[in-house]
Amino acid sequence: HTLTHTPADAVLRGTADLDDLLGKDLGALRDIVINANPAQPPLSLLVLHALLCQRFQVLSSVHVHSSVSTVPAPLLSCLGPRHTHSYARHRFQLGFTLIWKDVSKLQMKFSTQNMCPIEGEGNVARFLYRLLGAEPRDPVSATLMDGWVDTALFQLAEGGSKERAAVLRALNAALGRSPWLLGQEFSLADIVSACCVLQTGQTSSAPANVQRWLKSCQNLGYFSCVDPLLQ
Amino acid sequence: MALNLTFNSSNPPLGALLTAEHVKGSVNLSVEEGKDTMLHVSDQVQFSDVNSITRYLARVAPALGLYGSNMMEQTEVDHWLEFSARRLCGQSDLSSALADLDKALALRTFLVGRSVTLADLCIWAALKGNGESQAKPSSHPHLCRWFSFLSSQVPFSSVGSKWASKVSASKAASVEKDK
């Protein structure tokens, strides 16, 4: 049995208006360009991309930089089917370009304003989540969310076996108290943590509450885009 | 309810202490020495890592703008928080990190936006704790200008003079222990 979970359309119900969030649109397409290493596909960003596509008209494309020789097919189609070139850029609200490149750390550049290049999957995930208008307003929830994002990426995805086991225990304890990591609401903490558990291949050996929660995450339908990358 | 920040004086968390100094006029916060670094929010919620402590303090004092004034600035602050924790703290070779900082500060007074943010507090604290000596005015002019500008301001000057030597001493002690 899975936990009763919030219906998918009620999750992430923040109102997102790009003009409110980013300042007035000056006519140019708002372009998100991400350089990521194909050895560490940023699964959480693919989930967030799928969520952005539900909310906005997103012009998505995947490229391969010359620093990378070959890229497995699932990584080339990870943002969905390629748009035909007849689409005019002005019909879209957001550009989302993923470049597979030999970078030591994931980087994002955002076209509008004078924003510095942003390093780290967690920080890009936070940015995309803010575009959805879904960041918790309560300081405790927002800070716990940031903490889970860092824990997942630095201790689960990058950590040794002892660190991983400790994080799985912490996840299991938190998920014994509530259906999602922040309580009753699905959040970025669940997205990034679930992606890191899936990526480290610990799904079958994970403790009971973690397994149940992974099923609940997958039942939301947002994670189907990462399945082809887990083979 | 009052917040309580405890810290171990033999290894003081400069970024958290600096943030505490910035918010103390807006937030009911007590700071005292204890066994570990910990921000006690309630019996259910405590934060123990420095980035969580500084994020929480910035969020409960939103008028100070320590987390930036819009979502682009918030994201830049996140970038520099991770930069301070992952590329400055506990690293022996800081050359590429210092070059990145110098470039970022070339045309800027503050790292993010037009006023002081957590980015300045945490990067300054990380440099004060371990990397100050590696930044040279000849090769990092912008970084050195920014660093000495902040160092001359309260509360950077007071936190620095009170605690920075303890951080260096604790680093030296741990190096000694590792030998």
Tab-separated table of C-alpha atoms in Angstrom:
chain	number	residue	atom	x	y	z
A	1	HIS	CA	0.000	0.000	0.000
A	2	THR	CA	1.193	3.482	-0.765
A	3	LEU	CA	0.429	6.403	1.467
A	4	THR	CA	-2.534	8.464	0.456
A	5	HIS	CA	-0.935	11.359	-1.302
A	6	THR	CA	-2.017	14.761	-2.446
A	7	PRO	CA	-3.525	14.642	-5.937
A	8	ALA	CA	-0.973	15.714	-8.500
A	9	ASP	CA	-2.864	18.817	-9.569
A	10	ALA	CA	-2.988	20.075	-5.989
A	11	VAL	CA	0.740	19.710	-5.519
A	12	LEU	CA	2.861	22.777	-6.259
A	13	ARG	CA	-0.092	25.105	-6.329
A	14	GLY	CA	1.971	28.261	-6.009
A	15	THR	CA	1.074	30.907	-8.533
A	16	ALA	CA	3.903	31.586	-10.903
A	17	ASP	CA	3.901	34.682	-13.046
A	18	LEU	CA	7.247	35.115	-14.751
A	19	ASP	CA	6.872	38.883	-14.998
A	20	ASP	CA	6.269	39.099	-11.242
A	21	LEU	CA	9.161	36.790	-10.468
A	22	LEU	CA	11.752	38.032	-12.926
A	23	GLY	CA	10.760	41.582	-13.795
A	24	LYS	CA	9.006	42.675	-16.939
A	25	ASP	CA	9.667	40.659	-20.089
A	26	LEU	CA	11.569	42.883	-22.489
A	27	GLY	CA	10.772	40.843	-25.561
A	28	ALA	CA	13.760	38.494	-25.497
A	29	LEU	CA	13.175	34.868	-24.604
A	30	ARG	CA	14.246	34.075	-21.039
A	31	ASP	CA	16.908	31.492	-21.607
A	32	ILE	CA	18.165	28.915	-19.129
A	33	VAL	CA	21.374	27.253	-20.329
A	34	ILE	CA	22.760	24.366	-18.285
A	35	ASN	CA	26.148	22.678	-18.750
A	36	ALA	CA	26.083	19.218	-17.213
A	37	ASN	CA	28.463	16.275	-17.223
A	38	PRO	CA	26.928	13.165	-18.858
A	39	ALA	CA	28.673	11.058	-16.195
A	40	GLN	CA	26.353	12.639	-13.580
A	41	PRO	CA	23.006	13.399	-15.220
A	42	PRO	CA	21.135	15.953	-13.055
A	43	LEU	CA	17.948	13.925	-12.583
A	44	SER	CA	16.300	16.487	-10.314
A	45	LEU	CA	16.590	19.147	-13.012
A	46	LEU	CA	14.837	16.867	-15.495
A	47	VAL	CA	11.933	16.462	-13.064
A	48	LEU	CA	11.807	20.235	-12.577
A	49	HIS	CA	11.937	20.731	-16.348
A	50	ALA	CA	8.861	18.487	-16.678
A	51	LEU	CA	7.094	20.583	-14.028
A	52	LEU	CA	8.045	23.820	-15.806
A	53	CYS	CA	6.619	22.409	-19.050
A	54	GLN	CA	3.271	21.878	-17.303
A	55	ARG	CA	3.211	25.535	-16.266
A	56	PHE	CA	4.891	27.410	-19.111
A	57	GLN	CA	5.544	27.230	-22.826
A	58	VAL	CA	9.120	25.925	-22.736
A	59	LEU	CA	11.424	25.724	-25.743
A	60	SER	CA	13.683	22.794	-24.784
A	61	SER	CA	16.799	21.566	-26.526
A	62	VAL	CA	19.721	19.251	-25.827
A	63	HIS	CA	23.196	19.729	-27.269
A	64	VAL	CA	26.535	17.943	-26.965
A	65	HIS	CA	29.676	20.003	-26.473
A	66	SER	CA	32.844	19.028	-28.329
A	67	SER	CA	34.524	18.143	-24.997
A	68	VAL	CA	32.304	15.044	-24.877
A	69	SER	CA	32.741	12.381	-27.539
A	70	THR	CA	29.623	10.247	-27.239
A	71	VAL	CA	26.460	10.529	-25.200
A	72	PRO	CA	23.999	7.648	-24.629
A	73	ALA	CA	20.719	8.072	-26.512
A	74	PRO	CA	18.510	8.519	-23.404
A	75	LEU	CA	20.538	11.614	-22.486
A	76	LEU	CA	19.816	13.155	-25.881
A	77	SER	CA	16.061	12.711	-25.565
A	78	CYS	CA	15.825	13.499	-21.838
A	79	LEU	CA	13.927	16.769	-22.384
A	80	GLY	CA	11.287	15.125	-24.540
A	81	PRO	CA	10.771	15.215	-28.283
A	82	ARG	CA	12.706	17.838	-30.203
A	83	HIS	CA	10.717	20.894	-31.233
A	84	THR	CA	10.395	21.418	-34.945
A	85	HIS	CA	12.234	24.477	-36.128
A	86	SER	CA	9.093	26.026	-37.531
A	87	TYR	CA	8.290	27.187	-34.014
A	88	ALA	CA	9.067	30.824	-33.541
A	89	ARG	CA	10.946	31.673	-30.353
A	90	HIS	CA	8.425	34.376	-29.473
A	91	ARG	CA	5.759	31.725	-28.933
A	92	PHE	CA	7.639	30.467	-25.875
A	93	GLN	CA	7.978	31.863	-22.352
A	94	LEU	CA	11.174	30.065	-21.360
A	95	GLY	CA	14.142	28.581	-23.161
A	96	PHE	CA	15.671	25.486	-21.534
A	97	THR	CA	18.919	24.314	-23.096
A	98	LEU	CA	20.886	21.398	-21.703
A	99	ILE	CA	24.459	20.983	-22.953
A	100	TRP	CA	26.316	17.774	-22.154
A	101	LYS	CA	29.824	19.006	-21.488
A	102	ASP	CA	32.923	17.863	-19.624
A	103	VAL	CA	32.433	20.130	-16.600
A	104	SER	CA	33.572	19.292	-13.065
A	105	LYS	CA	30.532	20.991	-11.587
A	106	LEU	CA	27.129	21.626	-13.137
A	107	GLN	CA	26.705	25.261	-14.234
A	108	MET	CA	23.734	27.370	-15.242
A	109	LYS	CA	23.575	30.684	-17.016
A	110	PHE	CA	20.378	32.664	-17.160
A	111	SER	CA	20.025	35.217	-19.894
A	112	THR	CA	18.042	38.027	-18.338
A	113	GLN	CA	19.533	40.438	-15.792
A	114	ASN	CA	23.129	40.340	-14.687
A	115	MET	CA	22.966	37.091	-12.825
A	116	CYS	CA	26.313	35.413	-12.168
A	117	PRO	CA	26.812	31.838	-13.448
A	118	ILE	CA	25.300	29.469	-10.896
A	119	GLU	CA	27.206	26.324	-9.905
A	120	GLY	CA	25.776	23.136	-8.418
A	121	GLU	CA	22.727	21.033	-9.177
A	122	GLY	CA	21.105	21.990	-5.872
A	123	ASN	CA	21.333	25.713	-6.546
A	124	VAL	CA	19.949	25.359	-10.058
A	125	ALA	CA	17.170	23.163	-8.645
A	126	ARG	CA	16.334	25.910	-6.124
A	127	PHE	CA	16.172	28.456	-8.949
A	128	LEU	CA	13.870	26.315	-11.122
A	129	TYR	CA	11.666	25.605	-8.101
A	130	ARG	CA	11.326	29.332	-7.467
A	131	LEU	CA	10.221	29.770	-11.092
A	132	LEU	CA	7.334	27.468	-10.194
A	133	GLY	CA	6.440	29.867	-7.377
A	134	ALA	CA	6.458	26.956	-4.985
A	135	GLU	CA	9.121	27.838	-2.400
A	136	PRO	CA	7.688	27.535	1.146
A	137	ARG	CA	7.029	30.912	2.777
A	138	ASP	CA	7.581	29.636	6.283
A	139	PRO	CA	11.280	30.142	7.221
A	140	VAL	CA	11.546	26.788	9.016
A	141	SER	CA	10.131	24.801	6.064
A	142	ALA	CA	12.222	26.724	3.531
A	143	THR	CA	15.406	26.119	5.534
A	144	LEU	CA	14.637	22.442	6.147
A	145	MET	CA	14.049	22.108	2.408
A	146	ASP	CA	17.450	23.640	1.623
A	147	GLY	CA	19.048	21.332	4.184
A	148	TRP	CA	17.558	18.192	2.575
A	149	VAL	CA	18.721	19.336	-0.868
A	150	ASP	CA	22.319	19.684	0.360
A	151	THR	CA	22.189	16.437	2.328
A	152	ALA	CA	20.909	14.503	-0.694
A	153	LEU	CA	23.480	15.891	-3.122
A	154	PHE	CA	26.555	15.985	-0.882
A	155	GLN	CA	26.063	13.053	1.468
A	156	LEU	CA	23.860	10.672	-0.531
A	157	ALA	CA	24.997	11.207	-4.122
A	158	GLU	CA	28.657	12.004	-3.357
A	159	GLY	CA	29.172	10.421	0.054
A	160	GLY	CA	30.714	7.107	1.078
A	161	SER	CA	28.713	4.084	2.200
A	162	LYS	CA	28.565	5.172	5.853
A	163	GLU	CA	27.291	8.628	4.928
A	164	ARG	CA	24.712	7.131	2.579
A	165	ALA	CA	23.445	4.769	5.242
A	166	ALA	CA	23.131	7.678	7.690
A	167	VAL	CA	21.121	9.728	5.188
A	168	LEU	CA	18.817	6.787	4.432
A	169	ARG	CA	18.212	6.410	8.185
A	170	ALA	CA	17.437	10.127	8.481
A	171	LEU	CA	15.074	9.969	5.497
A	172	ASN	CA	13.377	6.911	6.960
A	173	ALA	CA	12.882	8.636	10.315
A	174	ALA	CA	11.457	11.809	8.727
A	175	LEU	CA	9.172	9.792	6.462
A	176	GLY	CA	7.890	7.800	9.423
A	177	ARG	CA	6.435	11.019	10.809
A	178	SER	CA	4.846	12.435	7.657
A	179	PRO	CA	4.127	11.478	4.034
A	180	TRP	CA	6.633	13.989	2.593
A	181	LEU	CA	9.947	15.308	3.909
A	182	LEU	CA	8.505	18.680	4.895
A	183	GLY	CA	5.262	17.249	6.275
A	184	GLN	CA	2.000	17.305	4.372
A	185	GLU	CA	3.340	19.091	1.281
A	186	PHE	CA	5.396	17.591	-1.540
A	187	SER	CA	8.404	19.848	-2.188
A	188	LEU	CA	11.832	20.237	-3.744
A	189	ALA	CA	13.216	18.275	-0.787
A	190	ASP	CA	11.325	15.210	-2.060
A	191	ILE	CA	12.325	15.801	-5.693
A	192	VAL	CA	16.073	16.043	-5.064
A	193	SER	CA	16.232	13.376	-2.354
A	194	ALA	CA	14.196	10.852	-4.377
A	195	CYS	CA	16.365	11.472	-7.454
A	196	CYS	CA	19.532	10.887	-5.417
A	197	VAL	CA	18.171	7.638	-3.935
A	198	LEU	CA	17.150	6.460	-7.425
A	199	GLN	CA	20.503	7.470	-8.915
A	200	THR	CA	22.577	5.657	-6.291
A	201	GLY	CA	20.605	2.490	-7.040
A	202	GLN	CA	19.622	1.972	-3.412
A	203	THR	CA	15.920	1.590	-4.134
A	204	SER	CA	15.539	-2.071	-3.281
A	205	SER	CA	17.703	-1.992	-0.171
A	206	ALA	CA	16.182	1.222	1.201
A	207	PRO	CA	14.264	1.100	4.493
A	208	ALA	CA	10.464	0.673	4.426
A	209	ASN	CA	9.349	4.292	4.775
A	210	VAL	CA	11.803	5.368	2.078
A	211	GLN	CA	10.496	2.714	-0.318
A	212	ARG	CA	6.881	3.721	0.327
A	213	TRP	CA	7.760	7.384	-0.242
A	214	LEU	CA	9.599	6.602	-3.495
A	215	LYS	CA	6.413	4.901	-4.720
A	216	SER	CA	4.375	7.951	-3.733
A	217	CYS	CA	6.821	10.196	-5.601
A	218	GLN	CA	6.621	8.013	-8.695
A	219	ASN	CA	2.806	7.911	-8.450
A	220	LEU	CA	2.772	11.690	-8.913
A	221	GLY	CA	3.936	11.138	-12.471
A	222	TYR	CA	6.703	13.765	-12.372
A	223	PHE	CA	9.503	11.207	-12.234
A	224	SER	CA	8.704	9.233	-15.373
A	225	CYS	CA	11.218	11.350	-17.329
A	226	VAL	CA	14.119	9.949	-15.262
A	227	ASP	CA	13.244	6.258	-15.741
A	228	PRO	CA	15.026	5.887	-19.114
A	229	LEU	CA	18.212	7.248	-17.497
A	230	LEU	CA	18.215	4.706	-14.691
A	231	GLN	CA	18.616	1.650	-16.929
B	1	MET	CA	9.872	32.618	20.997
B	2	ALA	CA	13.506	33.538	21.436
B	3	LEU	CA	16.120	31.899	19.262
B	4	ASN	CA	19.272	30.583	20.835
B	5	LEU	CA	22.588	30.132	19.049
B	6	THR	CA	25.268	28.131	20.812
B	7	PHE	CA	28.769	27.627	19.522
B	8	ASN	CA	32.030	26.090	20.612
B	9	SER	CA	34.493	28.914	21.278
B	10	SER	CA	37.464	26.724	20.393
B	11	ASN	CA	36.158	26.487	16.788
B	12	PRO	CA	33.761	29.412	16.302
B	13	PRO	CA	31.510	29.394	13.196
B	14	LEU	CA	32.390	32.876	11.883
B	15	GLY	CA	29.634	33.005	9.230
B	16	ALA	CA	26.921	32.149	11.753
B	17	LEU	CA	28.286	34.634	14.334
B	18	LEU	CA	28.476	37.362	11.717
B	19	THR	CA	24.901	36.710	10.582
B	20	ALA	CA	23.766	36.691	14.208
B	21	GLU	CA	25.372	40.121	14.702
B	22	HIS	CA	23.561	41.451	11.616
B	23	VAL	CA	20.096	40.275	12.664
B	24	LYS	CA	20.293	40.862	16.419
B	25	GLY	CA	18.481	44.211	16.202
B	26	SER	CA	15.558	42.640	14.301
B	27	VAL	CA	15.307	39.193	15.860
B	28	ASN	CA	15.085	38.023	19.464
B	29	LEU	CA	18.286	35.988	19.508
B	30	SER	CA	20.665	35.003	22.273
B	31	VAL	CA	24.193	33.841	21.512
B	32	GLU	CA	26.215	31.835	23.990
B	33	GLU	CA	29.138	29.464	24.141
B	34	GLY	CA	28.339	25.782	24.358
B	35	LYS	CA	29.496	22.370	23.258
B	36	ASP	CA	28.426	22.447	19.608
B	37	THR	CA	27.265	24.881	16.956
B	38	MET	CA	23.469	24.827	17.093
B	39	LEU	CA	20.600	27.204	16.425
B	40	HIS	CA	17.708	26.223	18.655
B	41	VAL	CA	14.431	27.355	17.058
B	42	SER	CA	12.045	25.149	19.026
B	43	ASP	CA	12.067	21.750	20.705
B	44	GLN	CA	11.232	20.235	17.324
B	45	VAL	CA	13.556	22.318	15.138
B	46	GLN	CA	17.296	22.857	15.523
B	47	PHE	CA	19.790	23.680	12.802
B	48	SER	CA	23.408	22.623	13.151
B	49	ASP	CA	25.104	23.334	9.831
B	50	VAL	CA	26.270	26.889	9.226
B	51	ASN	CA	24.449	27.381	5.915
B	52	SER	CA	21.121	26.333	7.448
B	53	ILE	CA	21.691	28.634	10.425
B	54	THR	CA	22.519	31.644	8.259
B	55	ARG	CA	19.635	30.935	5.841
B	56	TYR	CA	17.145	30.689	8.673
B	57	LEU	CA	18.374	33.893	10.364
B	58	ALA	CA	18.221	35.764	7.036
B	59	ARG	CA	14.683	34.526	6.432
B	60	VAL	CA	13.338	35.624	9.830
B	61	ALA	CA	14.765	39.123	9.272
B	62	PRO	CA	13.562	39.685	5.669
B	63	ALA	CA	13.722	43.484	5.920
B	64	LEU	CA	17.527	43.316	6.048
B	65	GLY	CA	17.663	41.776	2.565
B	66	LEU	CA	20.419	39.353	3.580
B	67	TYR	CA	18.994	36.731	1.198
B	68	GLY	CA	18.829	39.185	-1.717
B	69	SER	CA	15.929	41.267	-2.956
B	70	ASN	CA	14.527	39.049	-5.737
B	71	MET	CA	14.721	35.452	-6.894
B	72	MET	CA	17.767	35.996	-9.107
B	73	GLU	CA	19.666	37.452	-6.152
B	74	GLN	CA	18.452	34.624	-3.903
B	75	THR	CA	19.894	32.151	-6.390
B	76	GLU	CA	23.210	34.014	-6.483
B	77	VAL	CA	23.287	33.935	-2.678
B	78	ASP	CA	22.717	30.150	-2.802
B	79	HIS	CA	25.601	29.866	-5.259
B	80	TRP	CA	28.008	31.712	-2.951
B	81	LEU	CA	26.860	29.830	0.165
B	82	GLU	CA	27.765	26.561	-1.517
B	83	PHE	CA	30.963	28.111	-2.875
B	84	SER	CA	32.046	29.105	0.662
B	85	ALA	CA	31.261	25.674	2.098
B	86	ARG	CA	32.613	23.529	-0.733
B	87	ARG	CA	35.375	25.502	-2.434
B	88	LEU	CA	36.845	27.596	0.375
B	89	CYS	CA	36.384	25.652	3.620
B	90	GLY	CA	38.719	22.747	4.143
B	91	GLN	CA	40.540	23.239	0.828
B	92	SER	CA	44.296	23.710	0.764
B	93	ASP	CA	44.641	25.011	-2.796
B	94	LEU	CA	42.388	28.019	-3.190
B	95	SER	CA	43.898	29.451	-6.361
B	96	SER	CA	40.977	28.778	-8.720
B	97	ALA	CA	38.374	29.750	-6.102
B	98	LEU	CA	40.188	33.040	-5.385
B	99	ALA	CA	40.455	33.771	-9.113
B	100	ASP	CA	36.700	33.184	-9.507
B	101	LEU	CA	35.982	35.524	-6.595
B	102	ASP	CA	38.274	38.220	-7.955
B	103	LYS	CA	36.520	38.055	-11.323
B	104	ALA	CA	33.060	38.197	-9.717
B	105	LEU	CA	34.038	41.283	-7.696
B	106	ALA	CA	35.658	43.187	-10.566
B	107	LEU	CA	32.844	45.720	-10.950
B	108	ARG	CA	31.047	45.233	-7.686
B	109	THR	CA	30.994	46.542	-4.128
B	110	PHE	CA	29.082	43.501	-2.843
B	111	LEU	CA	28.946	39.956	-4.221
B	112	VAL	CA	25.195	40.098	-4.839
B	113	GLY	CA	22.995	43.116	-5.505
B	114	ARG	CA	23.613	46.519	-4.003
B	115	SER	CA	23.882	45.735	-0.327
B	116	VAL	CA	25.441	43.212	1.996
B	117	THR	CA	24.012	39.670	1.786
B	118	LEU	CA	24.751	36.219	3.209
B	119	ALA	CA	27.087	35.798	0.232
B	120	ASP	CA	29.408	38.513	1.592
B	121	LEU	CA	29.103	37.247	5.166
B	122	CYS	CA	29.874	33.601	4.396
B	123	ILE	CA	32.632	34.201	1.837
B	124	TRP	CA	34.282	36.779	4.092
B	125	ALA	CA	34.046	34.361	7.033
B	126	ALA	CA	35.537	31.483	5.037
B	127	LEU	CA	38.440	33.676	3.872
B	128	LYS	CA	38.981	35.115	7.330
B	129	GLY	CA	39.049	31.576	8.715
B	130	ASN	CA	41.477	29.996	6.300
B	131	GLY	CA	42.222	31.718	3.056
B	132	GLU	CA	42.972	35.354	3.742
B	133	SER	CA	46.697	34.876	3.507
B	134	GLN	CA	46.462	33.326	0.032
B	135	ALA	CA	44.817	36.388	-1.542
B	136	LYS	CA	47.426	38.868	-2.816
B	137	PRO	CA	46.579	42.431	-3.896
B	138	SER	CA	48.790	41.967	-6.981
B	139	SER	CA	46.882	38.952	-8.313
B	140	HIS	CA	43.487	39.491	-6.655
B	141	PRO	CA	43.020	43.286	-6.531
B	142	HIS	CA	39.199	43.253	-6.528
B	143	LEU	CA	38.924	40.517	-3.952
B	144	CYS	CA	41.407	42.301	-1.664
B	145	ARG	CA	39.573	45.624	-2.053
B	146	TRP	CA	36.244	43.961	-1.152
B	147	PHE	CA	37.813	42.061	1.735
B	148	SER	CA	39.428	45.082	3.351
B	149	PHE	CA	36.297	47.210	2.774
B	150	LEU	CA	34.164	44.692	4.684
B	151	SER	CA	36.845	44.118	7.319
B	152	SER	CA	36.728	47.798	8.239
B	153	GLN	CA	32.955	47.701	8.876
B	154	VAL	CA	31.093	46.726	12.019
B	155	PRO	CA	30.296	43.896	12.730
B	156	PHE	CA	32.969	42.324	10.476
B	157	SER	CA	35.702	44.098	12.443
B	158	SER	CA	34.355	43.095	15.852
B	159	VAL	CA	33.634	39.469	14.933
B	160	GLY	CA	36.992	39.237	13.190
B	161	SER	CA	39.042	40.608	16.053
B	162	LYS	CA	37.169	38.571	18.643
B	163	TRP	CA	37.046	35.159	16.961
B	164	ALA	CA	39.208	34.838	13.847
B	165	SER	CA	42.386	33.999	15.769
B	166	LYS	CA	40.539	31.114	17.464
B	167	VAL	CA	39.544	29.697	14.084
B	168	SER	CA	43.147	29.823	12.882
B	169	ALA	CA	44.346	28.276	16.150
B	170	SER	CA	41.851	25.428	15.857
B	171	LYS	CA	42.862	24.822	12.223
B	172	ALA	CA	46.535	24.734	13.232
B	173	ALA	CA	45.738	22.331	16.066
B	174	SER	CA	43.886	19.951	13.754
B	175	VAL	CA	46.744	20.042	11.260
B	176	GLU	CA	49.130	19.254	14.114
B	177	LYS	CA	46.892	16.369	15.191
B	178	ASP	CA	46.806	14.936	11.671
B	179	LYS	CA	50.595	14.737	11.524
